[in-house]
Amino acid sequence: MRVVFASILSLAMPFAAFAAGSNDTSPPKPVVKCEDGQVYDKKSKTCIDAKDSRLTPDDLYQTVRELAYAGEYSDAQIVLAAMPEQDDRRLTYMGFTTRKMGDQAGGMAFYARALAANPANVLARSYRGQALVEQGDIPEALAELRAIRAHGGAGTWAETSLRTAIATGQTFSY
């Protein structure tokens, strides 16, 4: 058993803090705390409304990532709610923040909706797999790992983080 565990662990490859959905190893910069419903705009160096048209979806997702990394899940959900698009990416982050706030069933429902919209969403599969690890359902988590690879996600943060969670039992907060 130790040999199997050591083999799985060696596959996990050390990594510090890959950004969700990317291979960026640097953690997000600290969040500038704005009022609820506002986002820090790096261009103007001020807090602006999350619905402001000057903010791109990537700006908003970066803010959500920073908030999630800081454990500010409810604030991340406020930003997500301000987003006009209801796509699988948004559903994935809603699932993640909902799960991290303690609502496993709600998080899994968001992941299911994200995957129904886009079965190739490897981040949703990774977060769903990590939730399955937390629930002790390793066979289903392994199925998500295989699906990530089948959808071209080998070597991504999504695959690496789920593989590590399966090997160690430790999931990620971002």
Coordinates of C-alpha atoms in Angstrom, one line a residue, residues 10-116:
S10 CA 5.3 11.0 -7.0
L11 CA 2.9 11.7 -9.9
A12 CA 1.6 14.8 -8.1
M13 CA 4.7 16.7 -8.9
P14 CA 5.5 19.5 -6.5
F15 CA 3.8 22.7 -7.2
A16 CA 3.2 25.8 -5.0
A17 CA 0.0 27.5 -5.8
F18 CA -1.2 27.1 -9.3
A19 CA -3.9 29.6 -10.2
A20 CA -7.3 28.0 -10.8
G21 CA -7.6 27.4 -14.5
S22 CA -4.1 28.2 -15.4
N23 CA -0.5 27.1 -15.0
D24 CA 0.5 30.3 -13.2
T25 CA 2.5 29.2 -10.1
S26 CA 2.3 32.6 -8.4
P27 CA -0.5 33.2 -5.9
P28 CA -2.8 36.1 -6.7
K29 CA -1.8 39.5 -5.3
P30 CA -3.5 40.6 -2.2
V31 CA -7.0 41.9 -2.7
V32 CA -7.6 45.6 -2.2
K33 CA -10.7 45.6 0.0
C34 CA -13.6 47.4 -1.7
E35 CA -17.2 47.8 -0.6
D36 CA -19.6 44.9 -1.4
G37 CA -20.4 44.8 -5.1
Q38 CA -17.3 46.8 -6.0
V39 CA -14.0 45.7 -7.7
Y40 CA -10.6 47.2 -7.6
D41 CA -9.8 48.7 -11.0
K42 CA -6.0 48.6 -11.6
K43 CA -6.2 51.2 -14.4
S44 CA -8.0 53.9 -12.3
K45 CA -6.6 52.6 -9.0
T46 CA -10.0 52.9 -7.4
C47 CA -12.9 50.7 -6.4
I48 CA -15.7 50.7 -9.0
D49 CA -19.0 48.9 -9.3
A50 CA -18.6 45.3 -10.5
K51 CA -21.2 46.0 -13.2
D52 CA -19.1 48.8 -14.6
S53 CA -18.7 48.4 -18.4
R54 CA -14.9 49.2 -18.2
L55 CA -14.3 45.8 -16.5
T56 CA -13.7 42.8 -18.7
P57 CA -14.9 39.3 -17.8
D58 CA -11.2 38.5 -17.2
D59 CA -10.9 41.4 -14.8
L60 CA -13.9 40.1 -12.8
Y61 CA -12.7 36.5 -12.8
Q62 CA -9.3 37.7 -11.6
T63 CA -11.0 39.5 -8.7
V64 CA -13.1 36.3 -8.0
R65 CA -9.8 34.3 -7.9
E66 CA -8.1 36.8 -5.6
L67 CA -11.1 36.8 -3.2
A68 CA -11.3 33.0 -3.2
Y69 CA -7.6 32.7 -2.5
A70 CA -8.2 35.1 0.5
G71 CA -11.1 32.9 1.7
E72 CA -13.6 35.7 0.9
Y73 CA -16.1 33.4 -0.8
S74 CA -19.2 35.4 -0.1
D75 CA -17.5 38.5 -1.6
A76 CA -16.5 36.4 -4.6
Q77 CA -20.2 35.5 -5.0
I78 CA -21.2 39.1 -5.0
V79 CA -18.8 39.7 -7.9
L80 CA -20.0 36.6 -9.7
A81 CA -23.6 37.8 -9.3
A82 CA -22.8 41.1 -11.0
M83 CA -21.5 39.3 -14.1
P84 CA -23.9 39.5 -17.1
E85 CA -22.9 36.2 -18.6
Q86 CA -24.2 33.0 -17.0
D87 CA -21.7 30.7 -18.7
D88 CA -20.1 27.5 -17.5
R89 CA -17.1 29.4 -16.2
R90 CA -19.3 31.4 -13.9
L91 CA -21.2 28.3 -12.8
T92 CA -17.9 26.6 -12.0
Y93 CA -16.8 29.5 -9.7
M94 CA -20.3 29.6 -8.1
G95 CA -19.9 25.9 -7.4
F96 CA -16.5 26.3 -5.9
T97 CA -17.5 29.2 -3.6
T98 CA -20.7 27.6 -2.6
R99 CA -18.9 24.4 -1.7
K100 CA -16.2 26.3 0.2
M101 CA -18.9 28.1 2.2
G102 CA -20.1 24.6 3.4
D103 CA -22.9 23.8 1.0
Q104 CA -21.5 20.6 -0.7
A105 CA -24.8 19.8 -2.4
G106 CA -25.3 23.3 -3.8
G107 CA -21.7 23.3 -5.1
M108 CA -22.2 19.9 -6.8
A109 CA -25.4 21.2 -8.4
F110 CA -23.4 24.2 -9.9
Y111 CA -20.7 21.8 -11.1
A112 CA -23.4 19.6 -12.8
R113 CA -24.8 22.7 -14.6
A114 CA -21.4 23.8 -15.7
L115 CA -20.6 20.4 -17.1
A116 CA -24.0 20.1 -18.8

